[in-house]
CSV table of C-alpha atoms in Angstrom, one decimal:
chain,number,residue,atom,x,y,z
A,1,UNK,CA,69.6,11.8,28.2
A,2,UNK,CA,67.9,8.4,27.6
A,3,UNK,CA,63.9,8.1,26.7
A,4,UNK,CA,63.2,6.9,29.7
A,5,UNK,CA,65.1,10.1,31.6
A,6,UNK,CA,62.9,11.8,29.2
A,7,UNK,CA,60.2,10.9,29.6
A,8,UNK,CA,60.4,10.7,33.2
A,9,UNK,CA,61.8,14.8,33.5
A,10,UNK,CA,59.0,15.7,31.2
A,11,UNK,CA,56.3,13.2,31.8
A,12,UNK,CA,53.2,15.1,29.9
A,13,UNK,CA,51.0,13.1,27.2
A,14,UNK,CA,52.3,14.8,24.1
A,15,UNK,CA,55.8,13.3,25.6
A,16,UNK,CA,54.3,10.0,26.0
A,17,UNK,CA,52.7,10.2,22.5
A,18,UNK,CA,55.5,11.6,20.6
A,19,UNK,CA,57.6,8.8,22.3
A,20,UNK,CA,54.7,6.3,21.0
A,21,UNK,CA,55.2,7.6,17.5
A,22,UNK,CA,58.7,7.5,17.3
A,23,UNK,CA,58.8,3.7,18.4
A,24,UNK,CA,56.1,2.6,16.0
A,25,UNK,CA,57.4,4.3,13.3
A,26,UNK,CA,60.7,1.6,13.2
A,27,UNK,CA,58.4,-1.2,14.0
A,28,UNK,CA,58.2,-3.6,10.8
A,29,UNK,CA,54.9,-4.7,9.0
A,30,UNK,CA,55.3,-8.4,9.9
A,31,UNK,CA,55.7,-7.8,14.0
A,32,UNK,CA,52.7,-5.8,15.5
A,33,UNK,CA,52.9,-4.7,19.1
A,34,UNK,CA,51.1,-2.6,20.8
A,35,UNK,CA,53.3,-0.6,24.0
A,36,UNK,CA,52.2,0.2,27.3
A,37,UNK,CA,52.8,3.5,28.6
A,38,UNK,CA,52.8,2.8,32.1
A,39,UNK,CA,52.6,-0.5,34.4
A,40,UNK,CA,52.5,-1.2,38.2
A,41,UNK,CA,55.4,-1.5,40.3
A,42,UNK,CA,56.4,-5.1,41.8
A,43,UNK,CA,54.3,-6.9,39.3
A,44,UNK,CA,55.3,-8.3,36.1
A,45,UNK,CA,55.0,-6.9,32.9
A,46,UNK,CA,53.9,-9.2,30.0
A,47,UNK,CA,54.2,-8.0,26.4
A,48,UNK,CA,52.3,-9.4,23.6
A,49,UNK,CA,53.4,-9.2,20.0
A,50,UNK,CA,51.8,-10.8,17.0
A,51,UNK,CA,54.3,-12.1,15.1
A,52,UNK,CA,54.0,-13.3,11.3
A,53,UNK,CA,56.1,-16.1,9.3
A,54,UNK,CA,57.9,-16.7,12.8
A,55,UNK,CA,59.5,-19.8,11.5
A,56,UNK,CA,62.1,-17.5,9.3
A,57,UNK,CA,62.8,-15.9,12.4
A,58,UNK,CA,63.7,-15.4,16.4
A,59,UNK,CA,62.4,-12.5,18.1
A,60,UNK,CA,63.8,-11.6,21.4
A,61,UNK,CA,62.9,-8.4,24.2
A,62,UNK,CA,65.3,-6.3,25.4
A,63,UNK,CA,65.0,-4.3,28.7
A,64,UNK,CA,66.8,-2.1,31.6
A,65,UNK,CA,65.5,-0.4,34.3
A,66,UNK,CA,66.6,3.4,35.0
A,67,UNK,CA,69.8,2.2,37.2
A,68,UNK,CA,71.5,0.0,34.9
A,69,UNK,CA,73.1,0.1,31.4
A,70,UNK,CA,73.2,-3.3,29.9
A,71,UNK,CA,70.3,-4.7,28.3
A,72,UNK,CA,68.8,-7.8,29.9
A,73,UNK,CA,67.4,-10.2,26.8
A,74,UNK,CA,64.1,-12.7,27.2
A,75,UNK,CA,62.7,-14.7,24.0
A,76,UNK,CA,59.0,-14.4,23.1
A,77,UNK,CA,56.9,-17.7,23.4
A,78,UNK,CA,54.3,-18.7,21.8
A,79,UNK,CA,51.4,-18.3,23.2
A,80,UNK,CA,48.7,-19.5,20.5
A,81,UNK,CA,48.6,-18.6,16.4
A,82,UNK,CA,50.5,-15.9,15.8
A,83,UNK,CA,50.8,-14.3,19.8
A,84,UNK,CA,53.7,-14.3,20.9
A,85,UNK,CA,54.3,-13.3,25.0
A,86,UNK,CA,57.5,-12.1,26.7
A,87,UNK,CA,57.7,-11.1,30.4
A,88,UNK,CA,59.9,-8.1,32.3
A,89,UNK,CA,59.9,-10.4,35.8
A,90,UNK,CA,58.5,-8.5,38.4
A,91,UNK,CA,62.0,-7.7,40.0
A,92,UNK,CA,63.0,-5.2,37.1
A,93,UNK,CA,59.1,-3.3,37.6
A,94,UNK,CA,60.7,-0.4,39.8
A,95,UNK,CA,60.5,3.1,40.0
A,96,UNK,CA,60.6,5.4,38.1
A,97,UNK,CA,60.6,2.6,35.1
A,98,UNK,CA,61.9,1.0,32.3
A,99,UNK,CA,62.8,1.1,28.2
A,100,UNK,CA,62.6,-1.8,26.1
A,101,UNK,CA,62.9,-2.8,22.4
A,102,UNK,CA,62.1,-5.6,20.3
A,103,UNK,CA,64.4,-7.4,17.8
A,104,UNK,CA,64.9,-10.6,15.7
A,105,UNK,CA,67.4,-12.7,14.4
A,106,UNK,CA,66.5,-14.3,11.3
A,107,UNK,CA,66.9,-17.8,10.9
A,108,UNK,CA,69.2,-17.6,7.9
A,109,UNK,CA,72.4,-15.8,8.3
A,110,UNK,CA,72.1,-12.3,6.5
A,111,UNK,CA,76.6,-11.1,6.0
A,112,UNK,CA,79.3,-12.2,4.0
A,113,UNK,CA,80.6,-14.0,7.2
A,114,UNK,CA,77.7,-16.3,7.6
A,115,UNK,CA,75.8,-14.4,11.4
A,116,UNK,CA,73.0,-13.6,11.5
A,117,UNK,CA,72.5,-10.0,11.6
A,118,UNK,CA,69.5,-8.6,14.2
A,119,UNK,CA,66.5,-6.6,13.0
A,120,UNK,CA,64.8,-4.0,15.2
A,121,UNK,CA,61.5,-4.8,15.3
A,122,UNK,CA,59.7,-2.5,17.2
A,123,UNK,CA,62.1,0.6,18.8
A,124,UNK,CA,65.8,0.0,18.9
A,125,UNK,CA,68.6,0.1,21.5
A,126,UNK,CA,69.5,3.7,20.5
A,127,UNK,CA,65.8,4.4,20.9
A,128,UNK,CA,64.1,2.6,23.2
A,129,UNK,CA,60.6,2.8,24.4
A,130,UNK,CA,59.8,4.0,27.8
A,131,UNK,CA,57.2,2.5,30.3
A,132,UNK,CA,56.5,4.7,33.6
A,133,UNK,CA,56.5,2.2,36.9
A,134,UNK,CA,53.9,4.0,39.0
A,135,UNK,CA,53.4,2.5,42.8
A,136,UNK,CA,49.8,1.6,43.8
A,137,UNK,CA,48.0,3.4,46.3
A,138,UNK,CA,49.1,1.0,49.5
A,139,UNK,CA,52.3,1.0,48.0
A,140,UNK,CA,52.9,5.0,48.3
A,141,UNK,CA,51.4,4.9,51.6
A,142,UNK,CA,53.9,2.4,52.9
A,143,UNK,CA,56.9,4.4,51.4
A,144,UNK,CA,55.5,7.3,53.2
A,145,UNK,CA,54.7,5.8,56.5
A,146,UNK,CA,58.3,4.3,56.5
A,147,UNK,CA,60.1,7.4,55.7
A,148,UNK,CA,58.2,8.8,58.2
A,149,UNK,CA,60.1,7.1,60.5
A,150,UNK,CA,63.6,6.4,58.5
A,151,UNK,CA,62.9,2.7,57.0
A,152,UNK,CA,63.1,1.5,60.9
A,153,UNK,CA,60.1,-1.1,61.3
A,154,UNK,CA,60.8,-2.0,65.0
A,155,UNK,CA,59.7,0.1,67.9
A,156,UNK,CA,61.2,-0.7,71.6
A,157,UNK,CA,59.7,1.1,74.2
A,158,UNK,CA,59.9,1.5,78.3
A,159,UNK,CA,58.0,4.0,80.3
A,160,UNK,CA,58.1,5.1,83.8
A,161,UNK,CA,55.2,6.9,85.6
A,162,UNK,CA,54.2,7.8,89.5
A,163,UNK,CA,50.8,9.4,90.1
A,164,UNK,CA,50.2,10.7,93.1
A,165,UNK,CA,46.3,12.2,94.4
A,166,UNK,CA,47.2,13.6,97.6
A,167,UNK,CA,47.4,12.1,101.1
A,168,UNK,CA,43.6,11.4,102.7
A,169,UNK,CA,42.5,11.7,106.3
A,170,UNK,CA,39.6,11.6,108.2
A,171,UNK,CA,38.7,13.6,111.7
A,172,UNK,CA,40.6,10.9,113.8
A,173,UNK,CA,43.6,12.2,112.1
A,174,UNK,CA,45.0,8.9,110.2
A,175,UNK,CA,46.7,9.5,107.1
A,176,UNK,CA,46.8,7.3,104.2
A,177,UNK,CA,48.5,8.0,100.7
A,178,UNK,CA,46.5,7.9,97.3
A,179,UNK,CA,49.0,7.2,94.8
A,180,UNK,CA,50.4,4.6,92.3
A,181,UNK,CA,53.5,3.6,89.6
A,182,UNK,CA,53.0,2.3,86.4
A,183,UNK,CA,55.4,0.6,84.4
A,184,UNK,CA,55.0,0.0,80.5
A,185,UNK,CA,57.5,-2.2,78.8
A,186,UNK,CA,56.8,-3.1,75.3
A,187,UNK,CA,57.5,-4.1,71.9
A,188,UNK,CA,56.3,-2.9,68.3
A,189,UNK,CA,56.6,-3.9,64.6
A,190,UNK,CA,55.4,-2.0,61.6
A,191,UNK,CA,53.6,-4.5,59.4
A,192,UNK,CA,52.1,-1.8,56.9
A,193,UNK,CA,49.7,-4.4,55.6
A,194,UNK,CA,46.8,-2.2,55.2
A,195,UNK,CA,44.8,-1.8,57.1
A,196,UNK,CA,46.7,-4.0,59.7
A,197,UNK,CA,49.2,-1.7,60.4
A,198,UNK,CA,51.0,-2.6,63.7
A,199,UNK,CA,51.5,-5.2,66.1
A,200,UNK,CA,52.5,-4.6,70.1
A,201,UNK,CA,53.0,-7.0,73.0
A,202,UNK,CA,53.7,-5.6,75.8
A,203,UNK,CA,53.8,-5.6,79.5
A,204,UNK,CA,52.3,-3.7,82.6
A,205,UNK,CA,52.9,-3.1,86.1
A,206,UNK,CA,50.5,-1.0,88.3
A,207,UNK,CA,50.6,-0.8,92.2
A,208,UNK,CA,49.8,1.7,94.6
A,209,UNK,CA,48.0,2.5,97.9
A,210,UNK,CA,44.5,4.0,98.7
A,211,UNK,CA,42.3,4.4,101.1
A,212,UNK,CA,39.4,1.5,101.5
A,213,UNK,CA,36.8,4.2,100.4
A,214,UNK,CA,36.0,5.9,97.4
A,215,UNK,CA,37.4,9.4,98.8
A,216,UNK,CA,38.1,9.9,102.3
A,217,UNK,CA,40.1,7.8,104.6
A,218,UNK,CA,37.3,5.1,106.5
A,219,UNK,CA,36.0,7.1,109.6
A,220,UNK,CA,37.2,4.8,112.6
A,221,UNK,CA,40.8,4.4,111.4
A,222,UNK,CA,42.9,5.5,113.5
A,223,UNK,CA,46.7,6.9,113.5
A,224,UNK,CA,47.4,3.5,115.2
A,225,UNK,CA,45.2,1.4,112.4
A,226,UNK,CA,45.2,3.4,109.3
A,227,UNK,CA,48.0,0.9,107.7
A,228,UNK,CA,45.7,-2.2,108.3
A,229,UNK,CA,43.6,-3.7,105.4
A,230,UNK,CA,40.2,-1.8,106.6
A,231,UNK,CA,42.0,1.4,106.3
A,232,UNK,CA,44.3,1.0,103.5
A,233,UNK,CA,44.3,-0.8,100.3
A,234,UNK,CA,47.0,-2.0,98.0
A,235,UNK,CA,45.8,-1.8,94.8
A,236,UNK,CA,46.9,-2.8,91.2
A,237,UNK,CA,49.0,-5.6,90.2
A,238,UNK,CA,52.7,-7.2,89.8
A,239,UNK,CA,52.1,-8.9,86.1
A,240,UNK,CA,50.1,-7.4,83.4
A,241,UNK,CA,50.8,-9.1,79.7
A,242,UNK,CA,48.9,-7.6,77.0
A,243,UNK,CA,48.4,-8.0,72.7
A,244,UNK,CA,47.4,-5.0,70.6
A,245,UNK,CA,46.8,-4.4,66.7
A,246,UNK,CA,47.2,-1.1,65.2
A,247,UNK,CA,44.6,-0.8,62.6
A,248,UNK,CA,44.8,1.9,59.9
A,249,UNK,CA,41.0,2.4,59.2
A,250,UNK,CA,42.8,4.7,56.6
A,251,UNK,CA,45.6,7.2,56.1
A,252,UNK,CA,46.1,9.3,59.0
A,253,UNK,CA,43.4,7.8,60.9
A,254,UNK,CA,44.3,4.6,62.9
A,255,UNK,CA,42.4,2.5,65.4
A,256,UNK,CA,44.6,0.7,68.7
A,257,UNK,CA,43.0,-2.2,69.6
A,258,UNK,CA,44.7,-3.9,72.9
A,259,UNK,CA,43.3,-7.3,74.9
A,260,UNK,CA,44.8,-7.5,78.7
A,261,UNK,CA,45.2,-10.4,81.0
A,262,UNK,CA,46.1,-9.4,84.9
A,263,UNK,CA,47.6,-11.2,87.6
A,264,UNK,CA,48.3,-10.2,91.3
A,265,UNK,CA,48.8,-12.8,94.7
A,266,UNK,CA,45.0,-13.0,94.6
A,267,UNK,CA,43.8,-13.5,91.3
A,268,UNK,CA,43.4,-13.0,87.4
A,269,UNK,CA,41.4,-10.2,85.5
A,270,UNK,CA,40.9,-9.2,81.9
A,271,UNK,CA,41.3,-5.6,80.6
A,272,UNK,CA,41.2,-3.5,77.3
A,273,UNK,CA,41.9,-0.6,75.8
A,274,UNK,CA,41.1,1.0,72.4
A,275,UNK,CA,42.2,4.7,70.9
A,276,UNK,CA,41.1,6.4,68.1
A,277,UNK,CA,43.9,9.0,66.9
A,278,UNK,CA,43.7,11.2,63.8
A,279,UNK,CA,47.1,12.2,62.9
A,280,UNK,CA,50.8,11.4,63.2
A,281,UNK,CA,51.3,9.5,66.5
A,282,UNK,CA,55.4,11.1,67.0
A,283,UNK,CA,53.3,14.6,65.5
A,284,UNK,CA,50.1,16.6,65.3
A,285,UNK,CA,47.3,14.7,66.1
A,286,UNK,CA,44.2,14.4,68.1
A,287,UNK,CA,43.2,11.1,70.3
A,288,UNK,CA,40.7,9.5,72.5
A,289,UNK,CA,40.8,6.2,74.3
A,290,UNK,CA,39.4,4.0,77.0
A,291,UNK,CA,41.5,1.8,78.8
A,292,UNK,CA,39.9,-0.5,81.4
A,293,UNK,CA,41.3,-3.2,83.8
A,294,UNK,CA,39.1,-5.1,86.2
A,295,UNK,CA,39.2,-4.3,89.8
A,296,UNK,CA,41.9,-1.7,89.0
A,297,UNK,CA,39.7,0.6,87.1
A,298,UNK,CA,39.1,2.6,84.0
A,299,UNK,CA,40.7,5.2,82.3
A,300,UNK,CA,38.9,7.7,79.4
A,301,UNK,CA,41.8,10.4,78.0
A,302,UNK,CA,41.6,13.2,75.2
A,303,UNK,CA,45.2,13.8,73.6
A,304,UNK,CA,46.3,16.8,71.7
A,305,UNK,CA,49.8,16.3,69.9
A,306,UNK,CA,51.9,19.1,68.0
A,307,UNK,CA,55.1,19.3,66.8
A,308,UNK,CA,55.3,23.1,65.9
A,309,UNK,CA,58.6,23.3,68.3
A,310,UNK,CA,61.4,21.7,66.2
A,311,UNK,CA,62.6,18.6,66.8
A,312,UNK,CA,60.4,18.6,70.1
A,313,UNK,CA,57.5,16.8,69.6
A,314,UNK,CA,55.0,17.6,72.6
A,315,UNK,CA,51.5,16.5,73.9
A,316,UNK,CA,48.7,18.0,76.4
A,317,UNK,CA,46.3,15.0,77.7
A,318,UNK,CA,42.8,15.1,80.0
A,319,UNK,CA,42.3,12.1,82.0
A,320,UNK,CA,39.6,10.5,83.9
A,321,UNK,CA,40.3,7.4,85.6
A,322,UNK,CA,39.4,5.9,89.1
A,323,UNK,CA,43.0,4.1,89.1
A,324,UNK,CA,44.2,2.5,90.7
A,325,UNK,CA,40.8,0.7,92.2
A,326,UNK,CA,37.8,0.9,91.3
A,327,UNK,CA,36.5,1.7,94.9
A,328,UNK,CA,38.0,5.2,94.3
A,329,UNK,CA,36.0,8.4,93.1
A,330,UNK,CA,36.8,9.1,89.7
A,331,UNK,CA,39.4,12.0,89.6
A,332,UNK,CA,41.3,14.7,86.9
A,333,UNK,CA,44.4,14.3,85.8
A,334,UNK,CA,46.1,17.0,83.6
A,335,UNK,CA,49.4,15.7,81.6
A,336,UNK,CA,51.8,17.3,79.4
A,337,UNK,CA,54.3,15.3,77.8
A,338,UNK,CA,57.7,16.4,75.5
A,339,UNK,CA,59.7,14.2,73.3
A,340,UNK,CA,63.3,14.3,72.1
A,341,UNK,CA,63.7,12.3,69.0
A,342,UNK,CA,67.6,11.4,67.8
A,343,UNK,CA,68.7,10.7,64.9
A,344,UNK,CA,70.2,7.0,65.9
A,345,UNK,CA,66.7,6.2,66.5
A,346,UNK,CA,66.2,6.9,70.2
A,347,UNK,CA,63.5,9.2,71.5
A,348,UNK,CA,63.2,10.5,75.3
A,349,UNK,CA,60.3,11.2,76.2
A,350,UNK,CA,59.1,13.6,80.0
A,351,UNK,CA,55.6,13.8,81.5
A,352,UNK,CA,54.7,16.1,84.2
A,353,UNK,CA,51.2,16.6,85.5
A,354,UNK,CA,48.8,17.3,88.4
A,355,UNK,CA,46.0,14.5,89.7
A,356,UNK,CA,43.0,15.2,92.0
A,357,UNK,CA,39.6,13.8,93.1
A,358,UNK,CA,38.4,16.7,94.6
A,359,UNK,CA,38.7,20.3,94.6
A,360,UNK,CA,40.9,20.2,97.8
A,361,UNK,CA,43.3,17.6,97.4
A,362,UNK,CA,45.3,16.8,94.5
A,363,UNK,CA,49.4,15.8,93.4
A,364,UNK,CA,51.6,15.5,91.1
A,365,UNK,CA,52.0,13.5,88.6
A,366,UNK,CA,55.8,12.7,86.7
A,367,UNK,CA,57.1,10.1,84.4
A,368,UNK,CA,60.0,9.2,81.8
A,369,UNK,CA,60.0,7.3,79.0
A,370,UNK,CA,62.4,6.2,76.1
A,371,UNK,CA,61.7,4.1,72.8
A,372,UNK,CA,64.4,2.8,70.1
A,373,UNK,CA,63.4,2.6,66.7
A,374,UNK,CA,65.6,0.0,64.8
């Protein structure tokens, strides 16, 4: 077992100190270094020895990291006086670290066959000193975010929904259909650059048919008029495009931030939505958002996500929405959703639920979804 395996298995201070002790003790009087015990991961590590009568002498750093054998070699430089720097490049600063020693080669050969024969200065090759690589705190939580979901960065995602509130009518007898689709194609990337933490574009169809009141069908429709414009509505819209930044306001609590822009045969509208979640999104968490389009209307959910059942992630969600126009009466919708993640990366996902505006009428509500993470 090398020091650095050592050190690593044991990793207390009286290791760490005894390892100290061992490595200054076959340091020599005219080269005084001082060794870290630790450093960060991904950054450099510079090394700073004081070195006396360095004209009679060239002294060089040698260093490996835990998965390789041979010794890579850099030469101190001066740095002013009697400092002398040398540099393990940022590339070799990996976890879970890495040994070095220091040794010269004196300018005048020192054997019968005229080479120069090198001095340990400060360890040796047979006794190297160790130096733990520890990762920072954004650098842990990335590891962990990404082996949450395998190293896969890239989310692609389609989802299929139909809503239905129950049919309307009015005294007269004319019938006219509350209900809607939505369609939600869209695209994600895991930035992990805290606290940005993702980035979606997407897109968004939503069309339906409603009555033209906000609960009943209009009073003088008729069987013969109810599919006229004063009786029914088509509501929604063909082309919804829409930006969103996952913010990780820290970890295991993340804010979704989205900006909408709407377009139907008529006109252009705006729209947003934001969610706060605390938890794993694909496991146990909690949510709440607001999502509002114009002239469509506005949705407010509560989300409660567990994934006791293994390897079947599920979710139970409370809407409150008007959708899908804002001249309806704001109605209940009750969702439950299950997931079925592979291990290729692809996740199918089912939603059933029940919508209604009243206490009388109501529907159902069923959807399918399916995302690949690459």
């Amino acid at each position: 077992m090398t020091s650095l395996e050592l050190i690593m298995t044991l990793r207390t201070p009286l290791t760490v100190l005894v390892g100290l002790g061992l490595a200054c003790g076959v340091a020599r009087a005219d080269v005084y270094h001082v060794p870290p015990a630790e450093a960060q991961a991904g950054a450099p590590l510079e090394l700073e020895a004081r070195i006396a009568d360095a004209e009679s002498r060239t002294v060089h750093l040698y260093y490996r990291t835990a998965v390789t054998s041979a010794w890579a070699e850099v030469a101190f430089a001066r740095a002013s006086g009697e400092r002398w720097i040398a540099t393990i490049p940022a590339a070799a600063m990996v976890v879970p670290g890495v040994e070095y020693y220091l040794a010269s080669v004196p300018a005048v050969a020192a054997d019968a066959a005229g080479a120069a024969v090198p001095v340990d200065e400060f360890a040796s090759a047979a006794w190297p000193h160790p130096v733990a690589v520890r990762t920072g705190a954004a650098d842990a939580r990335r590891q962990r975010d990404l082996a949450r979901v395998g190293g896969r960065r890239s989310r692609a995602r389609a989802a299929f929904e139909w809503i239905d509130f129950g049919r309307r009518t009015n005294q007269a007898d004319a019938s006219v259909p509350d209900s809607y689709y939505r369609i939600d194609l869209d695209f994600a990337y895991r930035l992990l650059a805290y606290p940005l933490e993702e980035i979606r574009i997407g897109y968004t169809r939503l069309e339906g048919e409603v009555p033209n009141s906000d609960r009943r069908v209009p009073f003088d429709c008729t069987p013969a008029t109810e599919t006229t414009p004063a009786c029914r509505l088509a509501a929604g819209f063909k082309v919804g495009g829409w930006f969103e930044l996952g913010l990780g306001l820290a970890e295991g609590l993340r804010l979704d931030a989205r900006g909408m822009f709407t377009a139907n045969q008529e006109s252009f509208a705006l729209g947003a939505r934001a969610e706060l979640r605390a938890g794993i999104a694909d496991g146990n968490h909690l949510a709440a958002a607001v999502e509002y389009m114009a002239d469509v209307g506005t949705i407010g959910s509560f989300r409660l996500g567990w994934a006791t059942v293994p390897k079947v992630p599920m979710a139970m969600t409370v809407e409150i929405t008007d959708l899908p126009s804002s001249v309806r009466a704001t109605g209940v919708r009750l969702l439950y959703d299950a997931y079925y993640p592979l291990p290729t990366g692809l996740r199918l996902g089912a939603r059933l639920g029940y919508a209604a505006r009243d206490q009388i009428i109501g529907g159902p509500s069923a959807g399918l979804s399916a995302s690949y993470d690459f």
